[in-house]
XYZ file of C-alpha atoms in Angstrom:
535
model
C 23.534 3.685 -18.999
C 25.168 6.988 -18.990
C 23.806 9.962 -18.133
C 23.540 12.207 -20.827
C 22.033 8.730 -23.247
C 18.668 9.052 -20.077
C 18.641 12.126 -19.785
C 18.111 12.889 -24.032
C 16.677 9.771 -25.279
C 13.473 10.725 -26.913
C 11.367 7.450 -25.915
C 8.596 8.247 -28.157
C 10.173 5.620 -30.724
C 9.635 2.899 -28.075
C 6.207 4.016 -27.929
C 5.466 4.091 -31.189
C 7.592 0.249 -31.827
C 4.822 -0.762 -28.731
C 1.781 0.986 -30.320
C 2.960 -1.127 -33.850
C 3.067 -4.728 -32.022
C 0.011 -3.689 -30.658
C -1.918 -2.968 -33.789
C -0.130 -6.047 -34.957
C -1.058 -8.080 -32.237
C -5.039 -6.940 -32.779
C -4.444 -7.561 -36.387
C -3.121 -11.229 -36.225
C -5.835 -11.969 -34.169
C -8.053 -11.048 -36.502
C -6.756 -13.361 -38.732
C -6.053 -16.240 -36.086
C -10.085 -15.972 -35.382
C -10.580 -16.409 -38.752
C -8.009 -19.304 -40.146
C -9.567 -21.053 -36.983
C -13.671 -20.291 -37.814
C -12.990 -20.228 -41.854
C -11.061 -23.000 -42.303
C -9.644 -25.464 -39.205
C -13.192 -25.525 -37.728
C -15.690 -25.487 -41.075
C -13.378 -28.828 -41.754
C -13.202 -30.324 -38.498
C -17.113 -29.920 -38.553
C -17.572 -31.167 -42.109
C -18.476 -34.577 -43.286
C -14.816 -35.582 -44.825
C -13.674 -38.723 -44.390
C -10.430 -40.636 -45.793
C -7.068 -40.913 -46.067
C -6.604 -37.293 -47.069
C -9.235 -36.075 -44.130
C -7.366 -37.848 -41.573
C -3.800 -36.424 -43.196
C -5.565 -32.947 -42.837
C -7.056 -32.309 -39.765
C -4.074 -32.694 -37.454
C -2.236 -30.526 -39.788
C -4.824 -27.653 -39.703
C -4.669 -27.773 -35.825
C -1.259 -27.784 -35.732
C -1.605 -24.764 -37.863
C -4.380 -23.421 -35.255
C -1.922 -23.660 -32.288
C 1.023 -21.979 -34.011
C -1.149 -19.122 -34.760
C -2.423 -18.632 -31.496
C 1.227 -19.185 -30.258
C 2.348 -16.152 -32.091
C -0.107 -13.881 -31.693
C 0.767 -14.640 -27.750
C 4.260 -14.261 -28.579
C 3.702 -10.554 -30.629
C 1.025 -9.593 -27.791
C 4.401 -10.233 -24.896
C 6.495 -8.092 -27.066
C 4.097 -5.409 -27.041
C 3.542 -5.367 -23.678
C 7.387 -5.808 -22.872
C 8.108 -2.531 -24.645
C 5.473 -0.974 -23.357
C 6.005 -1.365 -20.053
C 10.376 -0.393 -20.618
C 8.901 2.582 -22.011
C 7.214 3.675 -19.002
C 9.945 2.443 -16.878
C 12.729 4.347 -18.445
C 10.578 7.265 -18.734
C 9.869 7.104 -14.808
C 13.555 6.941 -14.296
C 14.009 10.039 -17.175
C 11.526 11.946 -15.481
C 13.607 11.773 -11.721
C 16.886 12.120 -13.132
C 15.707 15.347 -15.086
C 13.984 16.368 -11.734
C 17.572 16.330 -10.176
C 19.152 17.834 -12.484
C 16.880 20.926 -12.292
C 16.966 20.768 -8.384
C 20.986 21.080 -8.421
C 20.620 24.030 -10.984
C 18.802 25.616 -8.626
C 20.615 24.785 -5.688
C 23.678 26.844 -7.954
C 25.306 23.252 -8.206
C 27.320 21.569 -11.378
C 26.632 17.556 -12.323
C 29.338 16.248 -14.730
C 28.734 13.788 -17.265
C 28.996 10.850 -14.625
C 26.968 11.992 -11.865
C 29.185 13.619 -9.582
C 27.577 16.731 -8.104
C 30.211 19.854 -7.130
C 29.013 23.269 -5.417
C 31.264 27.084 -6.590
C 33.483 27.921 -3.659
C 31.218 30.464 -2.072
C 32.552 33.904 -0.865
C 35.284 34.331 1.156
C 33.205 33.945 4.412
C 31.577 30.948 2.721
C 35.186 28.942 2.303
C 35.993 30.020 6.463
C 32.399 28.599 7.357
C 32.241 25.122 8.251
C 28.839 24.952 7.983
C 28.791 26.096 4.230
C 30.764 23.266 3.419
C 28.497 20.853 5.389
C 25.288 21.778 4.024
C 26.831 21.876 0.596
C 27.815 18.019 0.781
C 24.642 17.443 2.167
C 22.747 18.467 -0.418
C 25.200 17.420 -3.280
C 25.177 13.898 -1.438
C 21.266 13.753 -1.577
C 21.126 14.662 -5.392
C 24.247 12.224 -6.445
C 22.368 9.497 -4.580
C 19.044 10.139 -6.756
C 21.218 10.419 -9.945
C 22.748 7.043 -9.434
C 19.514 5.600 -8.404
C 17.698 6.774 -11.663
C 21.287 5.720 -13.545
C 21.077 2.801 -12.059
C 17.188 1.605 -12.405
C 17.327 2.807 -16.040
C 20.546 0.712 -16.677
C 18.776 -2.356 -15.161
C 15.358 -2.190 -17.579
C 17.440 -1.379 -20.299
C 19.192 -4.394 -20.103
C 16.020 -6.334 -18.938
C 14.591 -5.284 -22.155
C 17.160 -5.927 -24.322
C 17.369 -9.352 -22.819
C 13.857 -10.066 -23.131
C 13.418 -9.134 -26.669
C 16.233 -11.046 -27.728
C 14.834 -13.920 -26.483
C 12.033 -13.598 -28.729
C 13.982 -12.752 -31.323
C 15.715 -16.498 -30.920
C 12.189 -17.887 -30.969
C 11.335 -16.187 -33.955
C 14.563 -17.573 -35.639
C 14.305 -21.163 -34.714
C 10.492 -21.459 -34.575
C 9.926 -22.161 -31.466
C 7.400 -18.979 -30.680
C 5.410 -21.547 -32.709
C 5.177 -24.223 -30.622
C 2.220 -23.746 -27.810
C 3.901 -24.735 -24.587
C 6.818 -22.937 -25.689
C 4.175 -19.815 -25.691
C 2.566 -20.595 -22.886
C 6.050 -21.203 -20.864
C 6.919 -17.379 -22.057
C 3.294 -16.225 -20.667
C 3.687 -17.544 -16.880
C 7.872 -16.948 -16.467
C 8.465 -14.404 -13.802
C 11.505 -13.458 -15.741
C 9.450 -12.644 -18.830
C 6.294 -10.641 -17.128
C 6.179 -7.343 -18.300
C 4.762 -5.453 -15.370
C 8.070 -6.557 -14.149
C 10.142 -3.758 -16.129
C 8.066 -1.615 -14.160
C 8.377 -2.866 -11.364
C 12.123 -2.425 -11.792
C 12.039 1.414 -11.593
C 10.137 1.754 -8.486
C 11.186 1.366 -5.198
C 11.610 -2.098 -2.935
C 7.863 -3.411 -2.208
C 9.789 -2.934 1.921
C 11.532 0.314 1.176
C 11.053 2.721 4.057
C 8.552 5.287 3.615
C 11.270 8.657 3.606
C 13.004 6.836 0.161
C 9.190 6.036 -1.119
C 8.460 9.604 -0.176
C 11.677 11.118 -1.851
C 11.202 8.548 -5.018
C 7.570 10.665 -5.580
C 8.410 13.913 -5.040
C 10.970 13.612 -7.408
C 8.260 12.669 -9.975
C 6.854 15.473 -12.450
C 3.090 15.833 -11.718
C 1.907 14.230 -15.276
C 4.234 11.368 -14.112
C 2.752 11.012 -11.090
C -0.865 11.330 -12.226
C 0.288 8.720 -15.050
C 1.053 6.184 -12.417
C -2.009 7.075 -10.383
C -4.351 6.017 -13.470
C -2.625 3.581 -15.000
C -1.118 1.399 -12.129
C -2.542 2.569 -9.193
C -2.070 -1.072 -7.379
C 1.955 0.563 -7.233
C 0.668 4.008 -5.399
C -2.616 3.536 -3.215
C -1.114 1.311 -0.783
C 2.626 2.626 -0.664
C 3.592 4.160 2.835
C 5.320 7.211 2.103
C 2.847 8.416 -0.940
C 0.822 11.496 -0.067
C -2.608 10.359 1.483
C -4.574 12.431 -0.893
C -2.841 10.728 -4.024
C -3.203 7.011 -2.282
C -7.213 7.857 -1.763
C -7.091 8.414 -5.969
C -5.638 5.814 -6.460
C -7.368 3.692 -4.193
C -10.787 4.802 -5.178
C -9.969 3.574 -9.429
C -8.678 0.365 -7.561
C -11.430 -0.419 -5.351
C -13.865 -1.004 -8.512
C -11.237 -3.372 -10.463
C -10.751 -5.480 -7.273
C -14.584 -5.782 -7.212
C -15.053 -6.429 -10.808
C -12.335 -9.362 -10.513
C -13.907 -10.889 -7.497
C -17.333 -11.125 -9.074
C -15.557 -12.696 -11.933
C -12.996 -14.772 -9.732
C -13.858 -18.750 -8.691
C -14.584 -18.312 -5.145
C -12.995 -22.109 -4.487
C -10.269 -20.830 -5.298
C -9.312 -17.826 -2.509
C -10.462 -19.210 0.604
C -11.680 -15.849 1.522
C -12.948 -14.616 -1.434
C -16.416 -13.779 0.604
C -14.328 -11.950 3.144
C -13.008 -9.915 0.922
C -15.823 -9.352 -2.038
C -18.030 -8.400 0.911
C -15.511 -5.982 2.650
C -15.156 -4.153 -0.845
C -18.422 -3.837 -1.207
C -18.947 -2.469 2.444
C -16.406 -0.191 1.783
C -17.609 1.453 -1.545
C -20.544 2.256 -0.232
C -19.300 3.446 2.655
C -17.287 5.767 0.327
C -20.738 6.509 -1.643
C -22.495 7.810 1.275
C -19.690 10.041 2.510
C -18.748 11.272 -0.787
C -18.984 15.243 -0.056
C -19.484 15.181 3.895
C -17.161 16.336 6.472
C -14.848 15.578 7.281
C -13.824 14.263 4.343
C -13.093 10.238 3.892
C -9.817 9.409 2.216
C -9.073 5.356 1.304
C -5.634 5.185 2.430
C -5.520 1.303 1.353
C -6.642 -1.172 -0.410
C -5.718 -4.555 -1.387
C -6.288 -8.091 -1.627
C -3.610 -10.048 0.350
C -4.791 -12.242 3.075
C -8.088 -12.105 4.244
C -8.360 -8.445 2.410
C -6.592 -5.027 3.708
C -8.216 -1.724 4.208
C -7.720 1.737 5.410
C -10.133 4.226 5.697
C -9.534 8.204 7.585
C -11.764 10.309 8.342
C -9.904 13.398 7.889
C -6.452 14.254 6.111
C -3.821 12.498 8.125
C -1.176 14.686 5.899
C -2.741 18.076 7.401
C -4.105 17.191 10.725
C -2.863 18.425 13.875
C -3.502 15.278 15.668
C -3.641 12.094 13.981
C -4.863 8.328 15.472
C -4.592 4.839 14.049
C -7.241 2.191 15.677
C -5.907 -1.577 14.892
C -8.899 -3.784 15.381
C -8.712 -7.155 17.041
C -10.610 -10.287 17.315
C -12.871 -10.739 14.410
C -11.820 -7.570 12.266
C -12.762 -8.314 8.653
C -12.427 -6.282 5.201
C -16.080 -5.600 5.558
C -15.740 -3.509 9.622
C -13.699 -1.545 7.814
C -16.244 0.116 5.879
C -18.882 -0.635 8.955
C -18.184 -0.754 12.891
C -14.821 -0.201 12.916
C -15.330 2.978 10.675
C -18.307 3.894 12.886
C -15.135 3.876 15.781
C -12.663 5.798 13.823
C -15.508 7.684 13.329
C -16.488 8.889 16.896
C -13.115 8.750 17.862
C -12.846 11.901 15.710
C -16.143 13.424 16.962
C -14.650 12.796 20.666
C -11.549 14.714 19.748
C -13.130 17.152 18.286
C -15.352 18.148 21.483
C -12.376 17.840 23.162
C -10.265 20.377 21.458
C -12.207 22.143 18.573
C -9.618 24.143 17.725
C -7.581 21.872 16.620
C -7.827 19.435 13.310
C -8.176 15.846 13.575
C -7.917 12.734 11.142
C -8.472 9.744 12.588
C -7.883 6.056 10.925
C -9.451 2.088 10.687
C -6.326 0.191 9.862
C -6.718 -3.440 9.044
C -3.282 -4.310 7.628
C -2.612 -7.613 8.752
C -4.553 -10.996 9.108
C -6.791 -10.293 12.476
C -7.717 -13.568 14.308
C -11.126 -15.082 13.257
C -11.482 -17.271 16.280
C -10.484 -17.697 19.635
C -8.197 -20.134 19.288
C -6.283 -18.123 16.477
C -6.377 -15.414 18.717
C -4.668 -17.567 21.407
C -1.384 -17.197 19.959
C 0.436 -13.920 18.836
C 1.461 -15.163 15.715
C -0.949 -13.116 13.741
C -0.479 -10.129 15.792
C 3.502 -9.913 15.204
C 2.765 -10.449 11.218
C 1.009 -7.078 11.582
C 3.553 -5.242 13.230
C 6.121 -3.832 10.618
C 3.645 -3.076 8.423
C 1.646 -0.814 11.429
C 5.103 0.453 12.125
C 5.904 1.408 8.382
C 2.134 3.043 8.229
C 2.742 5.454 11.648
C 6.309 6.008 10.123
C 4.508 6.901 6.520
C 2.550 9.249 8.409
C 5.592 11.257 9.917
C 7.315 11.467 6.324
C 3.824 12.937 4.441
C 2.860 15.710 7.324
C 2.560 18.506 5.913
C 4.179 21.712 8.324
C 4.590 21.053 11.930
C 5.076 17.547 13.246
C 1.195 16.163 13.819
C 0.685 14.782 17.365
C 0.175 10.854 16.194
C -1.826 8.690 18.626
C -1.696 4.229 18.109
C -4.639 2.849 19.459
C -5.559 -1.141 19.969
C -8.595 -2.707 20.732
C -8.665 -6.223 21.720
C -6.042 -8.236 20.332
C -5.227 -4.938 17.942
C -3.412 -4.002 21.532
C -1.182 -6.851 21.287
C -0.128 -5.881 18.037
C -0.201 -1.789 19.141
C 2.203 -3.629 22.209
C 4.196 -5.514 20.205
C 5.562 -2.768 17.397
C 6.127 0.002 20.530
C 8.217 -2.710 22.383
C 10.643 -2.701 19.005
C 14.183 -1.250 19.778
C 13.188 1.888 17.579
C 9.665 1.890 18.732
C 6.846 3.277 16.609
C 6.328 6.837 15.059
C 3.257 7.997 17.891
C 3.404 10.366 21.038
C 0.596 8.496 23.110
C -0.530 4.891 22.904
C -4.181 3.697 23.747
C -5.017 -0.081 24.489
C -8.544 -0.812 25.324
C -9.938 -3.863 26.276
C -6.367 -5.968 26.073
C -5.727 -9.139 26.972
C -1.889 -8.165 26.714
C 0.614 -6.758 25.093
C 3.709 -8.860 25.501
C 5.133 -6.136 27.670
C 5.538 -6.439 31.805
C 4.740 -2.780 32.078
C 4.281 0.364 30.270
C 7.734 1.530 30.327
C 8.873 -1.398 27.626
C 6.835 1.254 25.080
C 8.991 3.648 22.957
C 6.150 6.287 24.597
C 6.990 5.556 27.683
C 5.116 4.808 30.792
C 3.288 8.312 31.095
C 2.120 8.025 27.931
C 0.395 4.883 27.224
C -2.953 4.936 28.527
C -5.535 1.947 29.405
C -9.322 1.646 29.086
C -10.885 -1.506 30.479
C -14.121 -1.995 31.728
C -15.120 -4.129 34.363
C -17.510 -6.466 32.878
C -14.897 -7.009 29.356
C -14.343 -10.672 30.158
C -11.493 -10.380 27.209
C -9.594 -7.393 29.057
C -9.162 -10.375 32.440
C -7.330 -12.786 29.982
C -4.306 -11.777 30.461
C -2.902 -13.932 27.923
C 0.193 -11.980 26.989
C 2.541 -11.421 29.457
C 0.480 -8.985 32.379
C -2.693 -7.207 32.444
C -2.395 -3.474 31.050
C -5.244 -2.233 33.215
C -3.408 -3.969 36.123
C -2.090 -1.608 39.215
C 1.754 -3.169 38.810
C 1.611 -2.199 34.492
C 2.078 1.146 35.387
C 0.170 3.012 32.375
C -2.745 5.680 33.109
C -5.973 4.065 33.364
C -8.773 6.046 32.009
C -12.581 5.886 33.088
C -14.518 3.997 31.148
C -18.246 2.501 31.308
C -18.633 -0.818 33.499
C -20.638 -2.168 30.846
C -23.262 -5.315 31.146
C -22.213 -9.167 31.838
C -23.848 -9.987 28.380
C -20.354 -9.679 27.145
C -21.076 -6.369 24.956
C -18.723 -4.566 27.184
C -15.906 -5.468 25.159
C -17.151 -3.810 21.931
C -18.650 -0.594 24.048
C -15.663 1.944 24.503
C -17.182 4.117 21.574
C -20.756 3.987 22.265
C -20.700 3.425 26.154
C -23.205 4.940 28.333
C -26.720 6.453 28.677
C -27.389 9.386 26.048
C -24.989 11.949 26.004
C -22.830 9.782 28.748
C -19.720 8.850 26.402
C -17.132 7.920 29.294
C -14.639 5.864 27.554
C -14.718 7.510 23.945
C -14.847 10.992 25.601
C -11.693 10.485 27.101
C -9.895 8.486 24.237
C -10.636 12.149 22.510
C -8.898 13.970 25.215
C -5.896 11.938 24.766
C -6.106 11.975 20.815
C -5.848 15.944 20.802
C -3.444 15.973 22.761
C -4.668 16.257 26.281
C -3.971 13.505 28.231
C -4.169 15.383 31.474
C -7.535 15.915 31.208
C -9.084 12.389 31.238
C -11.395 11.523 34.265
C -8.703 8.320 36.001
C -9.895 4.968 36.843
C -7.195 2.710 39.368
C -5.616 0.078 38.361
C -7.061 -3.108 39.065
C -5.703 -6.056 41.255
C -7.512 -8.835 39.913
C-alpha cells in the first residue's frame, strides 16, 4: 500500500459494507429461526408418514443446515470487515500522526516515505550535530511510516484474501455445506480478531516500541481500543498505567462473567482464577476513591490467572517497588495478603521519606509454585522471569519526568525469580533489589546482580525455616553472599515467620517492613543491619 492510498482512504465505506452484513446477518437469522420453527420442525413433529414424509424430512434438514451455514458464513464476513476496518484505521491514524510530527519538526515526507530535513543556516550545515539530530529524528519518523505502510499493506491483503475466499464459497456452494462453515469458524487463518491483531505490535515486542506504537495513537483511537478491545491494552508493558487500569477495570467484569458461564472441568484452575477475580473486584470496590489511589495494572487469564495491582501511580512516583510472591501465590492474594504487603510496603516508605511519592506493586505474572515439591525446582520461577523483566523495563519507558528510583522485591521463591532476571546479561530495570525469606537465588553472591553487591539487600529471620533451604545455589542471608542484611523480627518456631516481614513485631514494632521502606525511598543507608549468618 502506498502512502498517499492510507493516508486518504475514507474507510467509512468499509464501515458501512460491515454495518450492511451485519443487518444482513441479523436479518437471515430471522428467517433461519423461522424456516427451522415454521416449517422443518412443525413437520418433523407432525404425524406424516409415507413415502413422500420420508422423501421430505431429510430434505428440509438439509435445507435447515444450509441456512444456518450461511448465516455463519455472512456473520464471518461481517466481522472480517469489521475488524480490517479498525485495523487500517489504527494504522491511518499513526501514519497521519507522523506525518503531522515531521511537519512540525520543519521536515518533508515524499510520496514513498522517505523523510528529508531544509539545509539549516549556514552555521547549521558547519554543525555536526545539526546533521545528527536531524537523521535522528527523520530515522525515527521513516521507521513509523514504514511500519504503518507496512501493517496496513499486510491487512489489506489479509482482507482481500479472506473475502475472496468466501466469495469462492458463495460461487460453488460450498458456504452451504455445514462442516465447510464450521471449518471457516475455527481456522486461525480466517479469525477476524486476527486483522487486528495484525496492526498492533508483537504479543513480545519490547515495551519502548509498545510505548512509541501508543503515543503515536490519536486520543479517540486510543480510547477506541481501550473500550472495545481492552484484552490488547490492559496488560501491554509499555501502555501508560493509568490507561491499562481502564482497561483492566471493563476487563475484569467480562473475565468474571465468562468464568461463571465457563465448564469448570474444563480449565483446571478455573476456581483459582474465578475466585482471584472476584477477590480482586472487590478489592477494587472498597478502594474505589481512597488514597492512594489503586490502579489494576493486569489482568488476565493464562495459567493459573495473572494479576497486578499498585497502590499508587507507578508512571508518577518518585520511587516505585514490585513484590513477586512465592510459594502459594494465587489470583485471589492478589486482591488479599499480598495486596495487604504491597500495601504496607507503601505505608513503610512513606514514614520513611514523606516527602517523597511512592507506588508500590503485587505482581503475579507467572505460574507461582502450589506445593513444595513444585517449588523444588526453578522451572516455574525462570518462566516468570522475562515477563518481570519486560514489566520493570515497562515501568522505565511510562515514567513520567525524572527517572523513578525502581526497587524488585522477592519473597520466598518470588526471590528466586527476583535472582534469576537480575543475573541476566542486561539485568533488570531497578536500582535496589530486596529478597526476603529466600531459599536462593541461583546466584553465589550478590555481585552476579545487575545492582550490584551494595545494592541488593536481605531480610531473613531466624525462625523462617524456608530462608535455611538453601536450595538454589547459596544462602542470601549467608555472611560469604555478600548483600546487606537488614534487621528483621526473629519471629516464632510455629513457622509464621516466613509470612511476617510486613506485619512483624509487637504494636508499633515494624522491624523488617520499616526497613524494606527505607530502602524503597531510596535510603538504604538508613536500615538498622543484621550479620550475616553462618549456618
Amino acid at each position: 500500500m502506498d502512502l498517499a492510498t492510507l493516508r486518504d482512504t475514507d474507510l467509512s465505506h468499509l464501515y458501512a459494507a460491515a454495518d450492511a452484513y451485519d443487518r444482513l446477518h441479523g436479518s437471515f437469522g430471522q428467517h433461519m429461526v423461522e424456516w427451522r420453527d415454521g416449517v422443518d420442525g412443525r413437520i418433523a413433529a407432525a404425524d406424516w408418514s409415507g413415502p413422500c414424509a420420508d422423501a421430505a424430512r431429510p430434505a428440509l434438514r438439509r435445507s435447515t443446515g444450509e441456512l444456518k451455514a450461511a448465516h455463519s458464513e455472512i456473520g464471518q464476513i461481517g466481522r472480517s470487515i469489521r475488524s480490517g476496518a479498525d485495523a487500517l484505521a489504527l494504522a491511518q491514524s499513526a501514519l497521519r500522526t507522523a506525518l503531522t510530527d515531521a511537519q512540525t519538526a520543519g521536515m518533508s515526507v515524499d510520496a514513498h516515505g522517505t523523510v528529508s530535513w531544509p539545509p539549516g543556516s549556514y552555521a547549521d550545515q558547519h554543525d555536526p550535530e545539526y546533521r545528527k539530530s536531524c537523521e535522528r529524528t527523520a530515522g525515527a519518523l521513516a521507521i513509523r511510516i514504514s511500519a504503518a505502510l507496512t501493517e496496513a499493506g499486510t491487512v489489506d491483503q489479509a482482507l482481500a484474501a479472506r473475502l475472496r475466499h468466501y466469495v469462492r464459497r458463495a460461487r460453488d456452494g460450498t458456504g452451504l455445506g455445514s462442516a465447510s462453515a464450521v471449518r471457516d469458524r475455527l481456522d486461525p487463518a480466517l479469525t477476524p480478531d486476527d486483522l487486528l491483531l495484525g496492526s498492533l505490535p508483537k504479543a513480545d515486542a519490547p515495551p519502548a516500541e509498545v510505548n512509541a506504537w501508543w503515543n503515536a495513537l490519536p486520543a479517540d483511537r486510543q480510547q477506541w481500543l481501550v473500550h472495545e478491545h481492552p484484552d490488547l491494552v490492559g496488560n501491554r508493558d509499555g501502555v501508560p498505567a493509568v490507561v491499562r487500569n481502564q482497561a483492566n477495570r471493563i476487563l475484569l467484569p467480562e473475565l468474571i462473567a465468562a468464568c461463571e458461564k465457563g465448564r469448570p472441568s474444563s480449565d483446571p484452575h478455573h476456581s483459582l482464577k474465578l475466585n482471584g477475580y472476584r477477590r480482586i473486584a472487590e478489592r477494587l470496590r472498597r478502594t474505589d476513591g481512597t488514597e492512594p489511589p489503586v490502579l489494576l495494572l493486569g489482568i488476565g487469564g493464562e495459567g493459573q490467572g495473572r494479576g497486578i495491582i499498585s497502590f499508587g501511580n507507578p508512571d508518577t512516583a518518585q520511587d516505585v517497588t514490585s513484590l513477586v510472591g512465592g510459594l502459594g501465590t494465587t489470583l485471589q492474594r492478589i486482591g488479599g495478603g499480598d495486596a495487604d504487603r504491597a500495601r504496607a510496603v507503601y505505608d513503610a516508605a512513606r514514614r520513611a521519606d514523606p516527602t517523597r511519592s511512592t507506588a508500590s506493586i503485587a505482581w503475579l505474572g507467572y505460574d507461582a509454585p502450589l506445593s513444595f515439591p513444585e517449588a523444588g525446582h526453578a522451572s516455574r520461577a525462570r518462566g516468570g522471569v522475562d515477563a518481570y523483566r519486560r514489566f520493570l523495563e515497562g515501568q522505565r519507558v511510562t515514567h513520567q519526568g525524572a527517572p523513578a528510583h525502581v526497587t524488585a522485591e522477592g519473597h520466598s521463591f518470588g526471590s528466586l525469580l527476583v535472582g534469576l532476571a537480575a543475573k541476566k546479561p542486561a539485568g533488570i530495570a531497578a536500582d535496589d533489589v530486596i529478597l526476603v525469606g529466600s531459599p536462593g537465588t541461583g546466584a553465589f553472591h550478590a555481585s552476579e546482580f545487575s545492582v550490584g553487591a551494595d545494592h541488593t539487600y536481605v531480610g531473613a529471620a531466624s525462625w523462617d525455616h524456608i530462608s535455611h533451604l538453601g536450595w538454589y545455589a547459596r544462602d542470601p542471608a549467608g555472611s560469604d553472599f555478600g548483600a546487606r542484611r537488614f534487621a528483621v523480627d526473629g519471629g516464632s518456631p510455629d513457622f509464621t515467620a516466613h509470612s511476617s516481614y510486613w506485619d512483624d513485631g509487637p504494636g508499633e514494632h515494624r522491624t523488617s517492613v520499616d526497613n524494606i521502606g527505607r530502602i524503597v525511598s531510596g535510603h538504604g543507608g538508613r536500615i538498622t543491619t543484621a550479620a550475616g549468618r553462618h549456618d
